[in-house]
PDB file of C-alpha atoms in Angstrom:
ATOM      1  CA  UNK A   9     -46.349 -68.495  -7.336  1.00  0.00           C
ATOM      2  CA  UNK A  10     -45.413 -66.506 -10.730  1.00  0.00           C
ATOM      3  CA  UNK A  11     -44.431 -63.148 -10.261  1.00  0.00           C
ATOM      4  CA  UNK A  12     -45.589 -60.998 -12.750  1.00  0.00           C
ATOM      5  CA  UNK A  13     -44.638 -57.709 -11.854  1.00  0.00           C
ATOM      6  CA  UNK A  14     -41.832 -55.912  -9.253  1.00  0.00           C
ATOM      7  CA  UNK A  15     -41.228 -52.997  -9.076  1.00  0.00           C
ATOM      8  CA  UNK A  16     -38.964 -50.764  -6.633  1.00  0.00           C
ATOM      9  CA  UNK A  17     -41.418 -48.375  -4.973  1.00  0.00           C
ATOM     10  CA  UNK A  18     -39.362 -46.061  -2.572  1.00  0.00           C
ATOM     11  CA  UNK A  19     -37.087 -45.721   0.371  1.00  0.00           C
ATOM     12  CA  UNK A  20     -37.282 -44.713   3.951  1.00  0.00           C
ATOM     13  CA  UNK A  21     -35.073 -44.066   7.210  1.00  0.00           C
ATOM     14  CA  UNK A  22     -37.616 -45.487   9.649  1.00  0.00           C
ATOM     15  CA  UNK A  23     -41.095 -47.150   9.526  1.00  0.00           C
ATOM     16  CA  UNK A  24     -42.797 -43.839   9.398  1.00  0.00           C
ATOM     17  CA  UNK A  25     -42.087 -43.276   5.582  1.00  0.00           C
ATOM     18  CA  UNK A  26     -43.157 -47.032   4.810  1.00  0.00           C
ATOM     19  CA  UNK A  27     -46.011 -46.882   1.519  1.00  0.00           C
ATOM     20  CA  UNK A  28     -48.729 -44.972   2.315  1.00  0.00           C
ATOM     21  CA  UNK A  29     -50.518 -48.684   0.289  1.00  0.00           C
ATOM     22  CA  UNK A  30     -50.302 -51.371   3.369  1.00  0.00           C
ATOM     23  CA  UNK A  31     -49.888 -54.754   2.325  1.00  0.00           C
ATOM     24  CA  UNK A  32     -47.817 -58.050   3.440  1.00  0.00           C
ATOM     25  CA  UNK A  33     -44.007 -57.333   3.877  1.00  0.00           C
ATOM     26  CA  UNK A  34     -41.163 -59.984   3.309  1.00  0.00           C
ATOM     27  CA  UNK A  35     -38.024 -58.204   4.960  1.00  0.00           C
ATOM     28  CA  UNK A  36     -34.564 -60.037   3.866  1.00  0.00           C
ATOM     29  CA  UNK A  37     -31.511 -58.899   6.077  1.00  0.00           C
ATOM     30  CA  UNK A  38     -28.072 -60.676   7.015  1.00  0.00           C
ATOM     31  CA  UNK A  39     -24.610 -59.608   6.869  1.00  0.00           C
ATOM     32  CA  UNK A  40     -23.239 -57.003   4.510  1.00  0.00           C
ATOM     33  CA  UNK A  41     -22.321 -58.997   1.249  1.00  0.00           C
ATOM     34  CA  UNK A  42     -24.114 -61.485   1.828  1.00  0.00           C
ATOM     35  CA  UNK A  43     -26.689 -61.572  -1.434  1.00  0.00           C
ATOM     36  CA  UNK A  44     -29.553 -60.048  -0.496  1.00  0.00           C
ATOM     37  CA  UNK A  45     -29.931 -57.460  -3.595  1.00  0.00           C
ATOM     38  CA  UNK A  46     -29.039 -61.001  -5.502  1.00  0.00           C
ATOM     39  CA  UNK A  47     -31.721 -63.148  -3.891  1.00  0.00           C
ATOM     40  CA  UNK A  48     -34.581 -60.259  -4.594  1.00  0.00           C
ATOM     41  CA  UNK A  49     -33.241 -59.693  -8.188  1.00  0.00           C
ATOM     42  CA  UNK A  50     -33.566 -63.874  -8.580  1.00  0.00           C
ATOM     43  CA  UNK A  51     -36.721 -64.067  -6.800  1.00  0.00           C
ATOM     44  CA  UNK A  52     -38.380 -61.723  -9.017  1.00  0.00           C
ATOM     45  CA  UNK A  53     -36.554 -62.605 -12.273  1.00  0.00           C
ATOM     46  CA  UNK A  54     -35.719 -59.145 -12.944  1.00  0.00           C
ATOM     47  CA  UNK A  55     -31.637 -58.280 -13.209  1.00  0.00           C
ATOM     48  CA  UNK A  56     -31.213 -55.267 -11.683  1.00  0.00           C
ATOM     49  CA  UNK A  57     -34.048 -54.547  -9.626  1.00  0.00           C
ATOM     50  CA  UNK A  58     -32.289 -54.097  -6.216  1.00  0.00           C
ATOM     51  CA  UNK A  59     -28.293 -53.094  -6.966  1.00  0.00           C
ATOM     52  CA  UNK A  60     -25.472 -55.795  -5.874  1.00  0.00           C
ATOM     53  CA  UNK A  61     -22.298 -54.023  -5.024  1.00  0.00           C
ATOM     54  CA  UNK A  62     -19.405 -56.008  -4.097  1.00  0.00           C
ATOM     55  CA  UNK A  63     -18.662 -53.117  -1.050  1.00  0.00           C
ATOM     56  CA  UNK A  64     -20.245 -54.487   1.970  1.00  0.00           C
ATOM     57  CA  UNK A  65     -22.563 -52.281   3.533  1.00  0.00           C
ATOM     58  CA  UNK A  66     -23.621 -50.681   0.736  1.00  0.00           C
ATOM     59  CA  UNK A  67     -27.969 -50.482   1.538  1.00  0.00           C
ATOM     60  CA  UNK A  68     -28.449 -47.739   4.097  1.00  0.00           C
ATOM     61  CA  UNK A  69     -31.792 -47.493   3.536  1.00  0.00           C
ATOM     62  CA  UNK A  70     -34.691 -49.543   3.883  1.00  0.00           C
ATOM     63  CA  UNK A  71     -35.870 -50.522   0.490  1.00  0.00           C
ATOM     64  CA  UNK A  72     -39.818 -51.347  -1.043  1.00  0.00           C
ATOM     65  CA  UNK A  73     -40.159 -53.254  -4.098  1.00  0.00           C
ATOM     66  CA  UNK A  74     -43.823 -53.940  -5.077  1.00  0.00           C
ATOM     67  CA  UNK A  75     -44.518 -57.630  -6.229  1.00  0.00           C
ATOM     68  CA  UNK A  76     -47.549 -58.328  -8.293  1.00  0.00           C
ATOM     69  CA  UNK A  77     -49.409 -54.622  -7.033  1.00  0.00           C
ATOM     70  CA  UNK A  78     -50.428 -56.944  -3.671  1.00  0.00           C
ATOM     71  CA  UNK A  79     -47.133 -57.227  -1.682  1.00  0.00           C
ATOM     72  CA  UNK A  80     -43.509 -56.131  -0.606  1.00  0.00           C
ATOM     73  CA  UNK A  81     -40.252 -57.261  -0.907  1.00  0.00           C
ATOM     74  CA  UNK A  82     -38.091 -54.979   1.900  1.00  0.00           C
ATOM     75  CA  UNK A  83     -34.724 -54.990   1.513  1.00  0.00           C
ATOM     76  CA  UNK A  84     -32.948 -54.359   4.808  1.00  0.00           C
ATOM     77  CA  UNK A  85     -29.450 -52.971   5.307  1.00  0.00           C
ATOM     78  CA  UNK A  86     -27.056 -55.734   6.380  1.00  0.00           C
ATOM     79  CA  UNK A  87     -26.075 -56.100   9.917  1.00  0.00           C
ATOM     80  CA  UNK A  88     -21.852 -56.581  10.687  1.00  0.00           C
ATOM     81  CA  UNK A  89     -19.526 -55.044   9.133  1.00  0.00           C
ATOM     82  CA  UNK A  90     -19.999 -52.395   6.917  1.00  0.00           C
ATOM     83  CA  UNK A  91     -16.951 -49.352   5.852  1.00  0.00           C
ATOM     84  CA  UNK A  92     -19.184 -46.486   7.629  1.00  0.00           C
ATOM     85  CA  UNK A  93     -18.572 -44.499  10.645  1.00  0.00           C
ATOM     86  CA  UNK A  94     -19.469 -46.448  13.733  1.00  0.00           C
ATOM     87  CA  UNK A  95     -22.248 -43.323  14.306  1.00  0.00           C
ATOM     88  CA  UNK A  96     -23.606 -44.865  11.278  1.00  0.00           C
ATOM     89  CA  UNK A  97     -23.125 -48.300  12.202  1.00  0.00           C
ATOM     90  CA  UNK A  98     -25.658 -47.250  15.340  1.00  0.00           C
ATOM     91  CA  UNK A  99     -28.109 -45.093  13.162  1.00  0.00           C
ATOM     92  CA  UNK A 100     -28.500 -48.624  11.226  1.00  0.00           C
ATOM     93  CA  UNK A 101     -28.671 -50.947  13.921  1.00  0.00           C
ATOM     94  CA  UNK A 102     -31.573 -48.579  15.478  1.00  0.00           C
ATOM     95  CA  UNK A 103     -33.383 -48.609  11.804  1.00  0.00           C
ATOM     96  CA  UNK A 104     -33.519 -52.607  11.367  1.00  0.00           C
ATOM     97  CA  UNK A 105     -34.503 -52.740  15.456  1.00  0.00           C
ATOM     98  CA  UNK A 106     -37.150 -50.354  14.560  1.00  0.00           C
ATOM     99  CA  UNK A 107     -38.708 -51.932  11.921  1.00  0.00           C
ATOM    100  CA  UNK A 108     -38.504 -56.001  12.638  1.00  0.00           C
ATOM    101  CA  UNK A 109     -39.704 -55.085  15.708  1.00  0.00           C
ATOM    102  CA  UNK A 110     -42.837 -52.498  15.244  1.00  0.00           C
ATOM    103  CA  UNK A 111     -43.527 -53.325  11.430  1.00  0.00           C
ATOM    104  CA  UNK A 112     -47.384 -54.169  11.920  1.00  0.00           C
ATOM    105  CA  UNK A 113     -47.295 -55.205   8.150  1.00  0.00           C
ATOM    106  CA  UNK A 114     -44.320 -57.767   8.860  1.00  0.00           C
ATOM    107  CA  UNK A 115     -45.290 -61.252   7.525  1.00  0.00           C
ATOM    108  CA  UNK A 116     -41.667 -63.270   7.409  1.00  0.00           C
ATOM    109  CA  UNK A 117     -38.084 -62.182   7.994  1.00  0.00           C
ATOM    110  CA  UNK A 118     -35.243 -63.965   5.655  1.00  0.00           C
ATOM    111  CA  UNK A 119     -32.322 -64.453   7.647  1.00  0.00           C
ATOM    112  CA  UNK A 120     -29.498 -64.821   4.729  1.00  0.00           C
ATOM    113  CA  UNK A 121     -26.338 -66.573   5.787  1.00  0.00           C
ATOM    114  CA  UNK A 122     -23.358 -67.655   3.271  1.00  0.00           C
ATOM    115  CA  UNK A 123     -23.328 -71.238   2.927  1.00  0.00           C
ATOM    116  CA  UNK A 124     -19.728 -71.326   2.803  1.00  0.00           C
ATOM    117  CA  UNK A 125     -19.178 -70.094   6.809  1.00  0.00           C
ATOM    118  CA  UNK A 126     -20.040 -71.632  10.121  1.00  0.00           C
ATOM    119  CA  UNK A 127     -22.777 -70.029  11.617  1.00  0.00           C
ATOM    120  CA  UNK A 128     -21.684 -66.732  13.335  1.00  0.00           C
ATOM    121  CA  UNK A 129     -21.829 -65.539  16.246  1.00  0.00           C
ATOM    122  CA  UNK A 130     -23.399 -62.485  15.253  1.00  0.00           C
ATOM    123  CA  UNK A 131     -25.770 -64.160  12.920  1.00  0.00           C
ATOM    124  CA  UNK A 132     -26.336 -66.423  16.098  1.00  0.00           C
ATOM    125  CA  UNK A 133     -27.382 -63.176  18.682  1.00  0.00           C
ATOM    126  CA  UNK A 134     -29.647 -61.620  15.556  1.00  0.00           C
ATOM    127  CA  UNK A 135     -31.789 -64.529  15.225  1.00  0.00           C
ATOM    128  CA  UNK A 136     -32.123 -65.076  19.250  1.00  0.00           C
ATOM    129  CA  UNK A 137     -33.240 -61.570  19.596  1.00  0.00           C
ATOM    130  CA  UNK A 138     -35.514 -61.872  16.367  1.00  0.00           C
ATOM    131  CA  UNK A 139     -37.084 -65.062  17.951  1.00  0.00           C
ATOM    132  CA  UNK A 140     -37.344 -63.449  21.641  1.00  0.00           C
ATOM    133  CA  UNK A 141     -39.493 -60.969  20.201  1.00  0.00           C
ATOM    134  CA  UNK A 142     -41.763 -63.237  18.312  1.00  0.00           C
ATOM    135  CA  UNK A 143     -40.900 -62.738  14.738  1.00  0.00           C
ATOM    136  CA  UNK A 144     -41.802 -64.751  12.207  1.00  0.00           C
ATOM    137  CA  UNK A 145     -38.735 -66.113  10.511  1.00  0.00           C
ATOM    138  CA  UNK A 146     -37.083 -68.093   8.106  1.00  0.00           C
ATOM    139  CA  UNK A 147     -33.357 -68.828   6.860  1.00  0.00           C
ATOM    140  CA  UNK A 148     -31.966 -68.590   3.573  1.00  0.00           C
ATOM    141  CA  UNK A 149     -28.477 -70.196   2.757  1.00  0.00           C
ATOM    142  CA  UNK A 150     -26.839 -68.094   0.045  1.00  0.00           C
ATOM    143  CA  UNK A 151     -24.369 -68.888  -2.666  1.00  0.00           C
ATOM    144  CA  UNK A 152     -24.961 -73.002  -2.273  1.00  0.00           C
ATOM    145  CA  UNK A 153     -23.801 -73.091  -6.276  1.00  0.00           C
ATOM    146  CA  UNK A 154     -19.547 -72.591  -4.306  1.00  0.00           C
ATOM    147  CA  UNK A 155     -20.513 -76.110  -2.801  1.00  0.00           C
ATOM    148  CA  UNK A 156     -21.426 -79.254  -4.005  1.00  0.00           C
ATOM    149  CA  UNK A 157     -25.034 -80.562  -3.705  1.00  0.00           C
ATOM    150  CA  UNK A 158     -24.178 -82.856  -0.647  1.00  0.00           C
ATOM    151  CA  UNK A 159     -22.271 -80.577   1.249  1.00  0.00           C
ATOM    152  CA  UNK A 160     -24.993 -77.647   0.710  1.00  0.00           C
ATOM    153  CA  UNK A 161     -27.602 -79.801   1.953  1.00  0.00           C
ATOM    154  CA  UNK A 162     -25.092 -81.289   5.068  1.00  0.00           C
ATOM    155  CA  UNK A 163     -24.690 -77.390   6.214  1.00  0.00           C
ATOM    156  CA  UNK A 164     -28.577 -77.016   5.948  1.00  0.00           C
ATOM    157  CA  UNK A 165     -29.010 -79.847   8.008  1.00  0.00           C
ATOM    158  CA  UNK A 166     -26.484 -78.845  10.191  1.00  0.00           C
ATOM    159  CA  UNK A 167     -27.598 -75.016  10.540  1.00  0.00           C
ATOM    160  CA  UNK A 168     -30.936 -76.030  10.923  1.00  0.00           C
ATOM    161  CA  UNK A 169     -30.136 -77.763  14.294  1.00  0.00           C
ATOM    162  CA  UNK A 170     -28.083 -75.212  15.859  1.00  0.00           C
ATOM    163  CA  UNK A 171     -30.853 -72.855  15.156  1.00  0.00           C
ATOM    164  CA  UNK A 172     -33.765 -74.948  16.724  1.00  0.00           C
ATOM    165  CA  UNK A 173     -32.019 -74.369  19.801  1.00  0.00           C
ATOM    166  CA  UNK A 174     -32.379 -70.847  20.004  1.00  0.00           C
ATOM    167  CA  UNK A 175     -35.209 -69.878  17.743  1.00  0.00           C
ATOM    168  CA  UNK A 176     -37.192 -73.370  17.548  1.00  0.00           C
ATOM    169  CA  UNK A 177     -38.025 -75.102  14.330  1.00  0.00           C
ATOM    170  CA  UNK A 178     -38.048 -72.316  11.631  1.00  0.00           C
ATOM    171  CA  UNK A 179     -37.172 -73.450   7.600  1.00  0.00           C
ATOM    172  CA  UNK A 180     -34.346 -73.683   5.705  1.00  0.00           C
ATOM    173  CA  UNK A 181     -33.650 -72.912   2.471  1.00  0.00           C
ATOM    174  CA  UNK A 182     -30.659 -73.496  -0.176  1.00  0.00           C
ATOM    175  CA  UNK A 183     -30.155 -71.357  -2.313  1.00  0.00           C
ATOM    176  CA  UNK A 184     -28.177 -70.111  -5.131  1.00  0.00           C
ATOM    177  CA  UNK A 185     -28.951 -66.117  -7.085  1.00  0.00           C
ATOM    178  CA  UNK A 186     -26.575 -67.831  -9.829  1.00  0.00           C
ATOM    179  CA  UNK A 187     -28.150 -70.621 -10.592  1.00  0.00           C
ATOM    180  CA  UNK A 188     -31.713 -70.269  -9.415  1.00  0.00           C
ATOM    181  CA  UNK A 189     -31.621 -72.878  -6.700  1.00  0.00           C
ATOM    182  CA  UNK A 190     -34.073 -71.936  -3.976  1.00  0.00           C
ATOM    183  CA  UNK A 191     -36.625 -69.416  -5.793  1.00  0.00           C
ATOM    184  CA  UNK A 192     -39.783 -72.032  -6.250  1.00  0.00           C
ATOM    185  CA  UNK A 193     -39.563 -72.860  -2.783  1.00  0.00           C
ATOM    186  CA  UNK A 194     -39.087 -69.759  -1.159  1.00  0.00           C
ATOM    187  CA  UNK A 195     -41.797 -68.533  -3.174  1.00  0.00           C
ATOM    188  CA  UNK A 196     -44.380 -71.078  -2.315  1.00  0.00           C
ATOM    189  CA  UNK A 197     -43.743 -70.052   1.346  1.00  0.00           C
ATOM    190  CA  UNK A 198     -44.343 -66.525   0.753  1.00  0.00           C
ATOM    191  CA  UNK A 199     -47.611 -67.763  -0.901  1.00  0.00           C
ATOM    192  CA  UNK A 200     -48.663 -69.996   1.515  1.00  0.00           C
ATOM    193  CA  UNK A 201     -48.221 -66.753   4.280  1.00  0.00           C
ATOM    194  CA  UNK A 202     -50.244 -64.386   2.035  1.00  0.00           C
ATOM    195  CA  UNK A 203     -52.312 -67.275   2.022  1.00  0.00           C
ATOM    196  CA  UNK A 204     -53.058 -67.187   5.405  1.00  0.00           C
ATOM    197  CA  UNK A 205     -52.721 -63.450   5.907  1.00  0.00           C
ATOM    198  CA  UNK A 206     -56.242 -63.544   3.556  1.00  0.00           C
ATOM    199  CA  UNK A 207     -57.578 -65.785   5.614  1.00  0.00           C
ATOM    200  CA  UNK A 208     -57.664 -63.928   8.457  1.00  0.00           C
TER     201      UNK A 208
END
């Protein structure tokens, strides 16, 4: 897939200010600092699109970006820790509940976890509950350009076990925002879903 266009569209609290335009969503969420606002920005080839900030917890909102005038890119706020009030911490926690679970338009969720750590626990409750609920998933290992190429693909391996046992057989990717590593195949997947979504 080339991406020809993307374009941040708006923002919203809750699922009732999504686009007025419906059209396939891709949703990327993980831990606060993880690289989401990286990913998107390498993804679409376009520096600056969604803001990196190296203060965890800095997307509150949940973000639209336009891709090609057919789908979305959402940005989610990250889950964990984040240097907000723990009112705030709820008010979040309530928005990403909301929307994975009542987003109609909802195609894939990315699941970003840093290469460099062993699988959390809270990573490891997020995607049981995501996979309880029926959402369509996928996991994206970030920052893989800190390791070498045969460690990065011995944590994939590795990752991708411990999450078959809770969430079944669900892909994998490496990647690095850095270097590029990742973006064709992550975008062939989001092709082959809109793929089938026009199928249907």
């Amino acid at each position: 897939m080339k991406i020809t266009s993307a374009v941040f569209l708006q923002s919203c609290r809750d699922i009732g200010g999504k686009p007025s335009l419906k059209a396939p969503e891709f949703a990327f969420i993980g831990r606060s600092n993880v690289g989401k606002s990286s990913l998107i920005n390498m993804l679409c080839s376009k520096k600056g699109l969604a803001h990196t900030s190296a203060t965890p917890g800095k997307t509150k909102l949940i973000n639209y970006f336009i891709v090609n005038n057919k789908w979305y890119i959402v940005d989610l706020p990250g889950y964990g820790f984040a240097r907000i009030s723990k009112s705030g911490q709820t008010q979040l926690k309530k928005m990403i509940e909301e929307y994975v679970g009542r987003s109609m338009e909802l195609r894939t969720l990315f699941v970003l976890l840093d290469s460099r750590i062993d699988f959390q626990e809270i990573d490891r409750n997020f995607i049981s509950a995501a996979a309880g609920a029926g959402v369509d998933m996928a996991i994206v290992l970030t920052k893989c350009d800190k390791l070498s190429a045969s460690r990065a693909a011995a944590r994939a391996a590795t990752l991708h076990g411990q999450i078959k046992e809770i969430a079944g057989d669900i892909p994998v990717f490496v990647s690095s925002a850095e270097k590029g590593t990742g973006k064709d195949g992550i975008l062939e997947f989001i092709e082959r879903k809109l793929n089938e979504t026009n199928k249907q």
